[in-house]
């Protein structure tokens, strides 16, 4: 191509805005205050219909894979296509741009492709359950596509937040074929690349006045818990040198996580977002304290190094105070 096609940006902006605003309407969200949309609900189904109609108008073939990832393409199976898209489920109280913007923008690319007569080979995908609002499992649709799940998890372990029934049952009730979940991998067969537009979920662009950024790496994460076992005693009657205060170990561990994450560099971040203290009384020394761990970063070895470091620190600090700290695997497994 000798010159760039001339895009009517104002028109595209308007259409993207219109789609996003429409999908923030009451037919497409379970909440009147925010976007609440997750797999196999009526509002999610309506959203897929919205996109299906729009793509079909452009002459695309629209299908859903066996568990409900939406695929729209303008080439027959077997021909190479370039991938675009995102997800259109939301957090339980999500914003209207999160995910939806990427699918709407993919649709706009397809509209421009038609209007400008470019005939680019395209395949759009809207992945199911990226946010985990339905079943508590983040990026579930793409994990199934990537084969990063066990069948037992789909059949039993992954249950709906709303009613406790398994993913498998919900998928079947919605008319899908979870028994064929391994076939979902084929939606990637013809892709030669992938571009996804997504809002930034942090505040770096906003606070530095940048309009967009390009993602160069994807951060993995480890979620876990540290439990500190001390001894609950009376806050007034127990002298300072006779205490086994589990909250003290937790507090030092939180400070140490801050230090370790900063020291690790390479965009590593560490957060303790949950603290549970037992018995949780103003006049009782905490006998047991749980803190959550969320450690992320683009370099797996560094992330795991920080996790090992913080667990070892908690164990040592607890032991120095005559207590114990453990990091049972209850929630430790969630690492990508
Ligand atoms: Zn998102």
Short mmCIF file of C-alpha atoms and ligand atoms in Angstrom, two decimals:
data_model
loop_
_atom_site.label_atom_id
_atom_site.label_comp_id
_atom_site.label_asym_id
_atom_site.label_seq_id
_atom_site.Cartn_x
_atom_site.Cartn_y
_atom_site.Cartn_z
CA UNK A 1 0.00 0.00 0.00
CA UNK A 2 1.49 3.33 -1.02
CA UNK A 3 -0.23 5.57 1.45
CA UNK A 4 -2.09 5.21 4.72
CA UNK A 5 -5.85 4.98 4.38
CA UNK A 6 -7.62 8.11 5.51
CA UNK A 7 -9.52 7.35 8.70
CA UNK A 8 -12.34 9.65 9.73
CA UNK A 9 -11.28 9.80 13.37
CA UNK A 10 -14.18 11.91 14.55
CA UNK A 11 -16.65 9.43 13.09
CA UNK A 12 -14.82 6.45 14.59
CA UNK A 13 -14.65 8.16 17.98
CA UNK A 14 -18.37 8.80 17.86
CA UNK A 15 -19.23 5.24 16.94
CA UNK A 16 -16.95 3.80 19.62
CA UNK A 17 -18.47 6.13 22.21
CA UNK A 18 -21.96 5.23 21.08
CA UNK A 19 -21.32 1.48 21.34
CA UNK A 20 -19.74 1.80 24.78
CA UNK A 21 -22.57 4.00 26.06
CA UNK A 22 -25.21 1.65 24.66
CA UNK A 23 -23.56 -1.30 26.37
CA UNK A 24 -23.62 0.61 29.65
CA UNK A 25 -27.42 0.70 29.43
CA UNK A 26 -29.81 -1.32 31.56
CA UNK A 27 -30.21 -4.13 29.00
CA UNK A 28 -26.54 -4.92 29.36
CA UNK A 29 -25.74 -4.67 33.06
CA UNK A 30 -27.19 -6.21 36.21
CA UNK A 31 -26.43 -3.10 38.26
CA UNK A 32 -27.89 0.36 37.90
CA UNK A 33 -24.77 1.94 39.39
CA UNK A 34 -21.97 0.18 37.54
CA UNK A 35 -21.31 -2.44 34.90
CA UNK A 36 -22.04 -5.90 36.24
CA UNK A 37 -21.94 -8.49 33.51
CA UNK A 38 -20.59 -12.00 33.63
CA UNK A 39 -20.83 -15.29 31.79
CA UNK A 40 -24.16 -16.94 31.08
CA UNK A 41 -26.31 -14.11 32.46
CA UNK A 42 -29.02 -12.55 30.30
CA UNK A 43 -27.15 -9.27 30.10
CA UNK A 44 -24.02 -11.06 28.94
CA UNK A 45 -26.04 -12.93 26.34
CA UNK A 46 -27.54 -9.62 25.18
CA UNK A 47 -24.06 -8.15 24.84
CA UNK A 48 -22.88 -11.04 22.69
CA UNK A 49 -26.00 -10.58 20.56
CA UNK A 50 -25.21 -6.92 20.14
CA UNK A 51 -21.77 -7.72 18.78
CA UNK A 52 -22.99 -10.66 16.73
CA UNK A 53 -25.54 -8.49 14.92
CA UNK A 54 -22.98 -5.77 14.27
CA UNK A 55 -20.41 -8.15 12.84
CA UNK A 56 -22.94 -10.01 10.76
CA UNK A 57 -23.99 -6.72 9.21
CA UNK A 58 -20.41 -6.35 8.07
CA UNK A 59 -20.51 -9.79 6.47
CA UNK A 60 -18.45 -11.53 9.13
CA UNK A 61 -19.12 -15.11 10.19
CA UNK A 62 -19.83 -15.11 13.91
CA UNK A 63 -19.52 -18.24 16.04
CA UNK A 64 -19.04 -19.16 19.64
CA UNK A 65 -16.60 -21.81 20.78
CA UNK A 66 -17.82 -24.69 23.00
CA UNK A 67 -17.77 -22.61 26.17
CA UNK A 68 -18.81 -19.21 24.81
CA UNK A 69 -15.78 -17.28 23.57
CA UNK A 70 -17.16 -15.16 20.72
CA UNK A 71 -15.35 -15.26 17.36
CA UNK A 72 -16.08 -13.11 14.30
CA UNK A 73 -14.04 -13.49 11.12
CA UNK A 74 -14.11 -12.46 7.51
CA UNK A 75 -12.15 -15.37 6.08
CA UNK A 76 -13.01 -19.07 5.88
CA UNK A 77 -11.43 -21.49 8.36
CA UNK A 78 -7.84 -22.30 7.54
CA UNK A 79 -6.94 -18.91 6.12
CA UNK A 80 -4.60 -16.67 8.12
CA UNK A 81 -6.24 -13.79 9.96
CA UNK A 82 -5.05 -11.05 12.28
CA UNK A 83 -6.57 -11.12 15.77
CA UNK A 84 -8.21 -8.18 17.53
CA UNK A 85 -10.53 -7.98 20.51
CA UNK A 86 -10.72 -8.18 24.28
CA UNK A 87 -13.44 -9.21 26.74
CA UNK A 88 -16.92 -7.89 27.41
CA UNK A 89 -17.56 -9.29 30.86
CA UNK A 90 -16.96 -6.87 33.72
CA UNK A 91 -15.99 -6.68 37.33
CA UNK A 92 -18.97 -6.92 39.67
CA UNK A 93 -18.89 -3.16 39.86
CA UNK A 94 -16.87 -2.39 36.77
CA UNK A 95 -16.40 0.63 34.58
CA UNK A 96 -17.95 0.82 31.14
CA UNK A 97 -14.61 0.96 29.30
CA UNK A 98 -12.93 -2.06 30.84
CA UNK A 99 -12.79 -4.79 28.23
CA UNK A 100 -15.77 -3.52 26.30
CA UNK A 101 -13.60 -0.81 24.72
CA UNK A 102 -11.35 -3.47 23.21
CA UNK A 103 -14.23 -5.38 21.63
CA UNK A 104 -15.94 -2.20 20.45
CA UNK A 105 -12.65 -0.95 18.96
CA UNK A 106 -12.18 -4.27 17.18
CA UNK A 107 -15.65 -3.81 15.72
CA UNK A 108 -14.72 -0.30 14.62
CA UNK A 109 -11.58 -1.65 12.92
CA UNK A 110 -13.83 -4.02 11.00
CA UNK A 111 -16.18 -1.18 10.02
CA UNK A 112 -13.27 0.93 8.76
CA UNK A 113 -11.89 -2.11 6.97
CA UNK A 114 -15.17 -2.38 5.05
CA UNK A 115 -15.66 1.34 4.40
CA UNK A 116 -12.15 1.86 3.15
CA UNK A 117 -12.26 -1.28 1.02
CA UNK A 118 -9.10 -2.65 2.64
CA UNK A 119 -10.27 -6.26 2.79
CA UNK A 120 -7.87 -7.07 5.62
CA UNK A 121 -8.14 -10.65 6.91
CA UNK A 122 -9.45 -10.18 10.45
CA UNK A 123 -10.68 -12.25 13.35
CA UNK A 124 -12.16 -10.63 16.42
CA UNK A 125 -12.48 -12.48 19.72
CA UNK A 126 -14.36 -11.55 22.86
CA UNK A 127 -13.05 -13.79 25.61
CA UNK A 128 -15.38 -15.17 28.28
CA UNK A 129 -14.91 -14.44 31.98
CA UNK A 130 -11.75 -12.39 31.91
CA UNK A 131 -12.58 -10.70 35.18
CA UNK A 132 -13.71 -13.75 37.08
CA UNK A 133 -16.96 -12.15 38.24
CA UNK A 134 -19.07 -15.21 37.51
CA UNK A 135 -16.89 -17.99 38.85
CA UNK A 136 -14.09 -16.29 40.75
CA UNK A 137 -11.57 -17.38 38.13
CA UNK A 138 -9.67 -14.68 36.31
CA UNK A 139 -9.03 -15.02 32.56
CA UNK A 140 -11.04 -18.24 32.55
CA UNK A 141 -12.07 -18.10 28.87
CA UNK A 142 -8.54 -17.62 27.61
CA UNK A 143 -7.16 -20.15 30.12
CA UNK A 144 -9.51 -22.74 28.66
CA UNK A 145 -8.35 -21.79 25.15
CA UNK A 146 -4.74 -22.10 26.29
CA UNK A 147 -5.42 -25.46 27.95
CA UNK A 148 -4.36 -24.08 31.35
CA UNK A 149 -7.19 -25.73 33.27
CA UNK A 150 -8.04 -29.26 34.41
CA UNK A 151 -11.34 -30.83 33.44
CA UNK A 152 -12.06 -31.54 37.10
CA UNK A 153 -11.82 -27.82 37.79
CA UNK A 154 -14.40 -27.02 35.14
CA UNK A 155 -16.67 -29.86 36.27
CA UNK A 156 -16.46 -29.33 40.03
CA UNK A 157 -13.95 -26.91 41.50
CA UNK A 158 -14.90 -23.73 39.65
CA UNK A 159 -18.29 -22.78 41.05
CA UNK A 160 -20.50 -19.75 40.50
CA UNK A 161 -20.22 -16.99 43.06
CA UNK A 162 -24.00 -16.54 42.93
CA UNK A 163 -25.28 -20.07 43.49
CA UNK A 164 -22.32 -22.38 44.07
CA UNK A 165 -23.11 -24.55 41.06
CA UNK A 166 -20.16 -25.64 38.90
CA UNK A 167 -19.03 -23.85 35.76
CA UNK A 168 -19.82 -27.03 33.84
CA UNK A 169 -23.50 -26.98 34.80
CA UNK A 170 -23.88 -23.30 34.01
CA UNK A 171 -22.23 -23.72 30.62
CA UNK A 172 -24.54 -26.60 29.74
CA UNK A 173 -27.62 -24.80 31.01
CA UNK A 174 -26.71 -21.87 28.77
CA UNK A 175 -26.58 -24.22 25.76
CA UNK A 176 -22.83 -24.67 25.46
CA UNK A 177 -20.84 -27.89 25.25
CA UNK A 178 -18.23 -27.94 28.00
CA UNK A 179 -17.43 -31.57 27.16
CA UNK A 180 -15.73 -30.15 24.07
CA UNK A 181 -13.71 -27.56 26.00
CA UNK A 182 -10.44 -28.74 24.49
CA UNK A 183 -11.69 -27.69 21.04
CA UNK A 184 -11.66 -24.07 22.23
CA UNK A 185 -7.91 -24.04 21.49
CA UNK A 186 -8.75 -24.01 17.77
CA UNK A 187 -10.00 -20.43 17.85
CA UNK A 188 -6.32 -19.44 17.76
CA UNK A 189 -5.42 -21.71 14.83
CA UNK A 190 -5.30 -19.12 12.07
CA UNK A 191 -4.08 -16.11 14.03
CA UNK A 192 -0.96 -14.39 12.74
CA UNK A 193 -0.92 -11.78 15.50
CA UNK A 194 -3.04 -10.06 18.11
CA UNK A 195 -3.70 -6.48 19.14
CA UNK A 196 -5.88 -5.62 22.11
CA UNK A 197 -6.87 -2.13 23.13
CA UNK A 198 -7.58 -1.84 26.85
CA UNK A 199 -7.93 0.97 29.33
CA UNK A 200 -5.07 1.32 31.74
CA UNK A 201 -6.10 -0.06 35.12
CA UNK A 202 -3.42 1.81 37.01
CA UNK A 203 -2.82 5.54 36.94
CA UNK A 204 0.58 5.90 35.29
CA UNK A 205 -0.68 7.28 31.96
CA UNK A 206 -3.18 9.56 33.64
CA UNK A 207 -0.70 10.98 36.12
CA UNK A 208 1.99 11.46 33.50
CA UNK A 209 -0.37 13.00 30.96
CA UNK A 210 0.18 10.32 28.34
CA UNK A 211 -2.62 9.37 26.00
CA UNK A 212 -1.62 5.77 25.38
CA UNK A 213 1.05 3.22 26.15
CA UNK A 214 2.23 0.01 24.53
CA UNK A 215 2.36 -3.12 26.64
CA UNK A 216 5.69 -4.87 26.23
CA UNK A 217 5.43 -7.58 28.86
CA UNK A 218 2.68 -9.32 30.76
CA UNK A 219 3.03 -9.55 34.52
CA UNK A 220 2.56 -12.88 36.26
CA UNK A 221 1.35 -12.94 39.82
CA UNK A 222 1.36 -15.01 42.96
CA UNK A 223 -1.51 -14.88 45.42
CA UNK A 224 -1.10 -16.40 48.83
CA UNK A 225 -1.59 -16.06 52.57
CA UNK A 226 0.71 -16.02 55.56
CA UNK A 227 -0.72 -17.21 58.85
CA UNK A 228 1.05 -16.21 62.05
CA UNK A 229 0.31 -18.24 65.16
CA UNK A 230 1.02 -16.43 68.41
CA UNK A 231 -0.86 -16.45 71.67
CA UNK A 232 -3.94 -14.50 72.64
CA UNK A 233 -3.52 -12.86 76.02
CA UNK A 234 -5.02 -10.03 77.99
CA UNK A 235 -3.81 -6.68 76.69
CA UNK A 236 -3.65 -5.13 80.11
CA UNK A 237 -2.33 -7.95 82.27
CA UNK A 238 0.45 -9.26 79.98
CA UNK A 239 3.79 -7.40 80.20
CA UNK A 240 5.46 -6.44 76.95
CA UNK A 241 8.23 -9.01 77.26
CA UNK A 242 5.84 -11.89 77.88
CA UNK A 243 3.79 -11.59 74.71
CA UNK A 244 3.48 -13.60 71.52
CA UNK A 245 1.77 -10.95 69.43
CA UNK A 246 1.03 -12.37 65.99
CA UNK A 247 -0.03 -8.98 64.60
CA UNK A 248 3.43 -7.63 65.31
CA UNK A 249 4.99 -10.29 63.08
CA UNK A 250 2.41 -9.51 60.40
CA UNK A 251 3.17 -5.79 60.62
CA UNK A 252 6.91 -6.34 60.24
CA UNK A 253 6.23 -8.68 57.32
CA UNK A 254 4.16 -6.02 55.55
CA UNK A 255 6.99 -3.52 55.92
CA UNK A 256 9.49 -6.09 54.69
CA UNK A 257 7.36 -6.87 51.61
CA UNK A 258 7.49 -3.20 50.72
CA UNK A 259 11.27 -3.27 51.01
CA UNK A 260 11.69 -6.52 49.05
CA UNK A 261 9.47 -5.38 46.18
CA UNK A 262 11.30 -2.06 45.87
CA UNK A 263 14.65 -3.78 46.05
CA UNK A 264 13.64 -6.32 43.40
CA UNK A 265 13.01 -3.58 40.83
CA UNK A 266 11.94 -4.63 37.32
CA UNK A 267 8.41 -3.34 37.93
CA UNK A 268 7.86 -5.87 40.72
CA UNK A 269 5.07 -4.93 43.12
CA UNK A 270 3.97 -6.47 46.39
CA UNK A 271 0.77 -5.80 48.30
CA UNK A 272 -0.91 -6.95 51.50
CA UNK A 273 -4.56 -6.13 50.92
CA UNK A 274 -6.18 -8.26 53.62
CA UNK A 275 -5.42 -8.46 57.32
CA UNK A 276 -7.39 -10.68 59.67
CA UNK A 277 -6.69 -10.58 63.35
CA UNK A 278 -8.06 -13.02 65.94
CA UNK A 279 -9.71 -12.61 68.30
CA UNK A 280 -9.99 -9.05 66.99
CA UNK A 281 -10.75 -7.31 70.28
CA UNK A 282 -9.41 -4.02 71.56
CA UNK A 283 -8.23 -5.56 74.79
CA UNK A 284 -6.77 -8.81 73.44
CA UNK A 285 -3.29 -9.52 72.09
CA UNK A 286 -3.81 -11.04 68.63
CA UNK A 287 -3.30 -14.78 68.85
CA UNK A 288 -3.58 -15.43 65.16
CA UNK A 289 -3.13 -13.12 62.19
CA UNK A 290 -3.57 -13.76 58.49
CA UNK A 291 -2.21 -11.47 55.83
CA UNK A 292 -2.73 -11.91 52.11
CA UNK A 293 0.06 -11.66 49.58
CA UNK A 294 -0.20 -10.29 46.07
CA UNK A 295 3.15 -10.20 44.29
CA UNK A 296 3.42 -9.37 40.60
CA UNK A 297 5.96 -8.54 37.99
CA UNK A 298 7.07 -9.30 34.45
CA UNK A 299 9.98 -11.56 35.50
CA UNK A 300 8.77 -14.83 37.03
CA UNK A 301 12.03 -15.62 38.85
CA UNK A 302 12.02 -12.23 40.54
CA UNK A 303 8.37 -12.57 41.59
CA UNK A 304 9.00 -16.01 43.05
CA UNK A 305 12.17 -14.72 44.71
CA UNK A 306 10.18 -12.02 46.49
CA UNK A 307 7.59 -14.59 47.60
CA UNK A 308 10.25 -16.93 48.95
CA UNK A 309 11.95 -14.00 50.64
CA UNK A 310 8.83 -12.74 52.39
CA UNK A 311 7.77 -16.20 53.56
CA UNK A 312 11.26 -16.84 54.97
CA UNK A 313 11.21 -13.44 56.67
CA UNK A 314 7.83 -14.14 58.29
CA UNK A 315 8.98 -17.56 59.49
CA UNK A 316 12.16 -16.16 60.99
CA UNK A 317 10.49 -13.18 62.62
CA UNK A 318 7.79 -15.39 64.11
CA UNK A 319 10.35 -17.86 65.34
CA UNK A 320 12.43 -15.08 66.96
CA UNK A 321 9.35 -14.13 68.95
CA UNK A 322 8.52 -17.71 69.97
CA UNK A 323 5.74 -18.02 67.38
CA UNK A 324 5.27 -19.71 64.02
CA UNK A 325 4.35 -18.51 60.55
CA UNK A 326 3.06 -20.75 57.82
CA UNK A 327 2.25 -20.32 54.18
CA UNK A 328 -0.18 -23.15 53.48
CA UNK A 329 -1.05 -23.80 49.88
CA UNK A 330 -4.72 -22.88 50.31
CA UNK A 331 -4.51 -19.89 48.03
CA UNK A 332 -0.89 -20.12 47.02
CA UNK A 333 -1.58 -21.97 43.79
CA UNK A 334 -2.82 -19.02 41.78
CA UNK A 335 0.23 -18.11 39.85
CA UNK A 336 0.33 -17.41 36.14
ZN1 LIG B 1 -10.27 -5.82 31.34
#
